[in-house]
Coordinates of C-alpha atoms and ligand atoms in Angstrom, one line a residue:
M1 CA 0.0 0.0 0.0
I2 CA 1.3 3.4 -0.9
R3 CA -0.4 6.7 -0.3
F4 CA -0.2 9.8 -2.6
D5 CA -1.4 13.2 -1.5
I6 CA -1.5 15.7 -4.4
L7 CA -1.5 19.4 -3.5
T8 CA -2.8 21.5 -6.5
L9 CA -4.7 24.6 -7.5
F10 CA -6.6 22.5 -10.0
P11 CA -8.1 19.5 -8.3
G12 CA -10.5 18.9 -11.2
M13 CA -7.7 17.9 -13.5
F14 CA -7.2 14.7 -11.4
R15 CA -10.8 13.3 -11.7
S16 CA -10.6 11.0 -14.7
P17 CA -6.9 9.7 -14.6
F18 CA -7.5 8.0 -11.2
E19 CA -11.0 6.9 -11.8
E20 CA -10.4 4.8 -14.9
S21 CA -8.5 1.7 -15.7
L22 CA -5.7 0.2 -13.7
L23 CA -5.4 3.0 -11.1
R24 CA -9.1 2.9 -10.3
R25 CA -8.9 -0.9 -9.7
A26 CA -5.7 -0.4 -7.5
R27 CA -7.6 2.2 -5.4
E28 CA -10.7 -0.1 -5.1
R29 CA -8.5 -2.9 -4.0
G30 CA -6.8 -0.7 -1.4
L31 CA -3.3 -1.1 -3.0
I32 CA -2.9 2.7 -3.5
E33 CA -4.6 5.6 -1.9
V34 CA -4.8 9.0 -3.7
R35 CA -6.0 12.2 -2.0
I36 CA -6.4 15.4 -3.9
L37 CA -5.8 18.5 -1.8
D38 CA -6.9 22.0 -3.0
V39 CA -4.3 24.7 -2.2
R40 CA -7.2 27.1 -1.8
D41 CA -8.5 25.1 1.2
F42 CA -5.3 26.2 3.0
T43 CA -5.6 29.9 2.4
A44 CA -6.7 32.2 5.3
D45 CA -8.3 35.1 3.4
R46 CA -11.9 35.5 2.3
H47 CA -11.1 35.4 -1.4
K48 CA -8.9 32.3 -1.0
V49 CA -6.0 33.8 -2.9
A50 CA -3.2 31.2 -3.5
D51 CA -1.0 33.1 -6.0
D52 CA 0.5 36.6 -6.4
Y53 CA 2.7 38.7 -8.6
P54 CA 6.4 38.1 -8.6
F55 CA 8.6 40.6 -6.6
G56 CA 10.9 42.5 -8.9
G57 CA 8.4 42.2 -11.7
G58 CA 8.1 39.7 -14.5
K59 CA 5.3 37.8 -16.2
G60 CA 3.0 35.3 -14.6
M61 CA 2.1 34.5 -11.1
V62 CA 3.9 32.7 -8.2
L63 CA 2.2 30.4 -5.7
K64 CA 2.1 32.2 -2.3
P65 CA 4.2 30.5 0.4
E66 CA 1.6 30.5 3.3
P67 CA -1.0 28.1 1.9
L68 CA 1.6 25.7 0.7
A69 CA 3.4 25.9 4.1
R70 CA 0.2 25.2 6.0
A71 CA -0.7 22.3 3.7
I72 CA 2.7 20.7 3.9
A73 CA 3.0 21.2 7.7
A74 CA -0.4 19.6 8.2
A75 CA 0.7 16.5 6.1
R76 CA 4.0 16.3 8.1
A77 CA 2.1 16.6 11.4
E78 CA -0.1 13.7 10.4
D79 CA 2.8 11.6 9.1
P80 CA 6.4 12.7 9.9
A81 CA 7.6 10.2 7.3
V82 CA 5.8 11.8 4.3
R83 CA 8.2 12.6 1.5
V84 CA 7.4 16.0 0.0
I85 CA 8.1 16.3 -3.7
L86 CA 7.9 19.5 -5.7
L87 CA 7.1 19.0 -9.4
S88 CA 9.1 21.7 -11.3
P89 CA 11.0 22.2 -14.5
Q90 CA 14.1 22.8 -12.4
G91 CA 13.9 19.3 -10.8
A92 CA 16.1 16.3 -11.4
H93 CA 14.7 14.1 -14.2
F94 CA 12.2 11.5 -13.1
D95 CA 13.2 8.1 -14.5
Q96 CA 12.5 4.4 -13.8
A97 CA 15.2 4.4 -11.0
A98 CA 13.4 7.3 -9.3
A99 CA 10.1 5.5 -9.7
E100 CA 11.5 2.4 -8.0
R101 CA 13.0 4.5 -5.2
L102 CA 9.7 6.4 -4.6
A103 CA 7.8 3.1 -4.6
G104 CA 9.7 2.3 -1.5
C105 CA 8.3 5.4 0.3
G106 CA 5.0 4.7 2.0
H107 CA 3.6 8.2 1.6
L108 CA 4.3 10.9 -1.0
L109 CA 3.0 14.5 -1.0
L110 CA 3.3 15.8 -4.6
V111 CA 3.2 19.6 -4.8
C112 CA 2.2 20.9 -8.2
G113 CA 3.6 24.2 -9.2
H114 CA 1.7 26.2 -11.8
Y115 CA 2.2 29.5 -13.7
E116 CA 5.8 30.6 -13.0
G117 CA 6.3 28.3 -10.0
V118 CA 6.3 28.4 -6.2
D119 CA 7.9 30.9 -3.8
E120 CA 11.6 29.9 -3.4
R121 CA 11.3 29.7 0.4
I122 CA 8.9 26.8 0.1
R123 CA 11.3 25.0 -2.3
M124 CA 14.2 25.6 0.2
H125 CA 12.5 24.8 3.5
Y126 CA 9.5 22.6 2.9
V127 CA 10.4 20.3 0.1
D128 CA 12.5 17.1 0.3
E129 CA 13.0 16.6 -3.4
E130 CA 12.3 18.4 -6.7
L131 CA 11.4 16.4 -9.9
S132 CA 10.9 17.2 -13.6
I133 CA 9.5 14.7 -16.1
G134 CA 11.6 16.0 -19.0
D135 CA 12.8 19.0 -20.9
Y136 CA 9.7 20.5 -22.4
V137 CA 7.5 23.3 -21.0
L138 CA 4.1 22.4 -19.5
T139 CA 1.5 24.6 -17.9
G140 CA 2.0 23.1 -14.5
G141 CA 3.0 20.2 -12.3
E142 CA -0.4 18.5 -12.5
L143 CA 0.3 16.2 -15.4
P144 CA 3.8 15.4 -14.1
A145 CA 2.2 14.4 -10.7
M146 CA -0.1 12.0 -12.6
V147 CA 2.9 10.6 -14.4
V148 CA 4.7 10.0 -11.1
V149 CA 1.6 8.4 -9.5
D150 CA 1.2 6.1 -12.6
A151 CA 4.8 5.0 -12.8
V152 CA 5.1 4.4 -9.1
S153 CA 1.7 2.7 -8.7
R154 CA 2.4 0.0 -11.3
L155 CA 5.4 -1.0 -9.2
V156 CA 3.3 -1.7 -6.1
P157 CA 2.9 -5.5 -5.8
G158 CA -0.6 -6.6 -7.1
V159 CA -1.4 -3.4 -9.1
L160 CA -0.6 -5.1 -12.4
G161 CA -2.4 -8.3 -11.5
C162 CA 0.5 -10.5 -12.8
E163 CA 4.0 -9.5 -11.7
A164 CA 4.8 -8.1 -15.2
S165 CA 6.6 -5.0 -13.9
R166 CA 9.7 -6.9 -13.1
E167 CA 10.6 -7.8 -16.7
D168 CA 9.4 -4.8 -18.6
S169 CA 10.9 -2.3 -20.9
F170 CA 13.3 -0.5 -18.6
T171 CA 14.2 -3.1 -16.0
G172 CA 17.5 -4.4 -17.0
G173 CA 18.0 -1.2 -19.0
V174 CA 17.0 -2.4 -22.5
L175 CA 13.9 -1.7 -24.6
A176 CA 11.2 -4.3 -25.1
P177 CA 11.2 -6.5 -28.2
P178 CA 8.5 -6.1 -30.9
Q179 CA 5.1 -7.8 -30.0
Y180 CA 2.6 -9.5 -32.3
T181 CA -0.9 -10.8 -32.0
R182 CA -3.5 -12.3 -34.3
P183 CA -3.8 -12.5 -37.3
R184 CA -0.7 -14.3 -38.3
M185 CA -0.7 -12.5 -41.7
F186 CA -1.6 -8.7 -41.8
E187 CA -1.4 -6.7 -45.0
G188 CA 1.1 -9.2 -46.4
Q189 CA 3.3 -9.1 -43.3
A190 CA 3.8 -12.3 -41.4
V191 CA 4.4 -12.8 -37.8
P192 CA 8.1 -14.0 -37.3
A193 CA 8.0 -17.8 -37.5
V194 CA 9.9 -18.5 -34.4
L195 CA 7.1 -16.9 -32.3
L196 CA 4.7 -19.6 -33.7
S197 CA 7.2 -22.5 -33.3
G198 CA 6.4 -23.4 -29.7
N199 CA 10.1 -23.6 -29.0
H200 CA 10.3 -21.6 -25.8
E201 CA 14.1 -21.6 -25.6
A202 CA 14.3 -20.3 -29.2
I203 CA 11.6 -17.7 -28.5
T204 CA 13.4 -16.4 -25.4
R205 CA 16.6 -16.1 -27.3
Y206 CA 14.9 -14.4 -30.2
R207 CA 13.2 -11.9 -28.0
R208 CA 16.4 -11.1 -26.1
R209 CA 18.2 -10.5 -29.4
E210 CA 15.4 -8.3 -30.7
A211 CA 15.4 -6.4 -27.4
L212 CA 19.1 -5.8 -27.7
R213 CA 18.8 -4.9 -31.4
V214 CA 16.0 -2.4 -30.8
T215 CA 18.0 -0.8 -28.0
W216 CA 21.1 -0.7 -30.2
E217 CA 19.2 0.9 -33.0
R218 CA 17.1 3.4 -31.2
R219 CA 18.6 4.1 -27.7
P220 CA 22.3 3.1 -27.9
D221 CA 22.8 5.4 -24.8
L222 CA 20.9 2.8 -22.7
L223 CA 23.4 0.0 -23.6
G224 CA 26.2 1.7 -21.7
R225 CA 24.2 1.4 -18.4
A226 CA 22.4 -1.9 -19.1
C227 CA 23.1 -5.1 -17.2
L228 CA 24.3 -7.4 -20.0
S229 CA 25.3 -11.0 -19.6
V230 CA 28.1 -12.7 -21.5
E231 CA 25.4 -14.1 -23.8
D232 CA 23.9 -10.6 -24.3
Q233 CA 27.4 -9.3 -25.3
A234 CA 27.7 -12.1 -27.8
L235 CA 24.3 -11.3 -29.3
L236 CA 25.2 -7.7 -29.5
E237 CA 28.4 -8.5 -31.3
E238 CA 26.3 -10.5 -33.9
I239 CA 23.9 -7.6 -34.2
R240 CA 26.7 -5.1 -34.7
L241 CA 28.2 -7.3 -37.5
A242 CA 24.8 -8.1 -39.1
G243 CA 23.7 -4.5 -38.9
N244 CA 26.5 -3.0 -40.9
G245 CA 25.2 0.3 -42.3
Q246 CA 21.7 -0.3 -41.1
G247 CA 22.1 0.4 -37.4
P248 CA 20.7 3.4 -35.7
G249 CA 18.3 5.5 -37.8
R250 CA 16.1 3.0 -39.6
G251 CA 12.4 4.0 -39.6
P252 CA 9.6 2.1 -37.8
A253 CA 8.2 0.7 -41.1
A254 CA 11.5 -0.6 -42.4
D255 CA 11.8 -4.3 -43.0
R256 CA 13.9 -5.8 -40.2
G257 CA 14.3 -9.4 -41.6
A258 CA 13.0 -10.9 -38.4
E259 CA 11.4 -13.8 -40.2
S260 CA 14.9 -15.4 -40.7
W261 CA 15.2 -15.8 -37.0
T262 CA 14.6 -19.4 -35.6
Ligands
9D3_301 C1 10.4 31.1 -17.8 C2 10.9 29.9 -17.2 N1 10.0 28.7 -17.1 C3 10.8 27.5 -16.8 C4 11.2 26.7 -18.0 C5 9.0 28.9 -16.1 C6 8.0 27.8 -16.0 C7 7.4 27.2 -17.1 C8 6.5 26.2 -16.8 C9 7.7 27.4 -14.7 C10 6.7 26.4 -14.5 C11 6.1 25.8 -15.6 C12 5.1 24.8 -15.4 N2 5.7 23.4 -15.4 C13 5.8 22.7 -14.3 O1 5.4 23.1 -13.2 C14 6.5 21.4 -14.4 C15 7.2 20.7 -15.5 C16 7.4 21.1 -16.8 O2 7.0 22.1 -17.3 N3 8.1 20.2 -17.6 C17 8.5 19.0 -17.2 N4 8.3 18.6 -15.9 C18 7.6 19.4 -15.1 S1 7.3 19.2 -13.5 C19 6.5 20.6 -13.3

């Protein structure tokens, strides 16, 4: 069980993502708990003002410190072990390793910045960790908070049903091999014969080779950090030799010659 509290100016943005699909089922089964906290509920003035103009001038608005401080202090008073995470473009990049680390925390408070961000004194004195989901500009931390909840939740035992999360795309540091389903023949393109062979050893080897090939072609940067066995290194050597001149850069529709693999 992991608990997510989300502090936001826009609680309505979180309605559907957590009330559909896998995350809804995880909540219903008590595997995750998600609470949406409205920053305005922690304001003390009649008009519930949560943001203000930046000192020194500049465009946009900044989230005022007092409501955020009150909300964070209340969460810490209730649970001193809560981990307070600010979503902001200045944060460290959220990746699978960060998701795995956060899955080990029992309780996260995700603070969503908006407009031009939050008052620096909150970042300095109330926040444990600052995360960004990548180098592109969004309108706020709400979608990033949902990304964090999604990536962390699927690592909680039982959320996926089967324990698929162990052996997926990023664990082990390589991409997933191509997948096929029925029909066997689609627009003249056959499913690789080895996948229909029933030879599980051959299938496992084929998939590992394809995973390594796809990673080598599209994300060679990942191979430097991946955990590779001696067999993996031999497969990669084969791929490098076979892939002369057709390595990184082939488009998704290009013929990959997978049928010859048995
Ligand atoms: C003018 C400087 N901008 C920083 C690039 C200001 C700014 C832009 C957008 C401040 C906040 C935002 C809103 N974005 C987030 O709060 C945010 C975010 C993002 O924009 N990209 C990737 N990850 C994240 S996490 C939070």
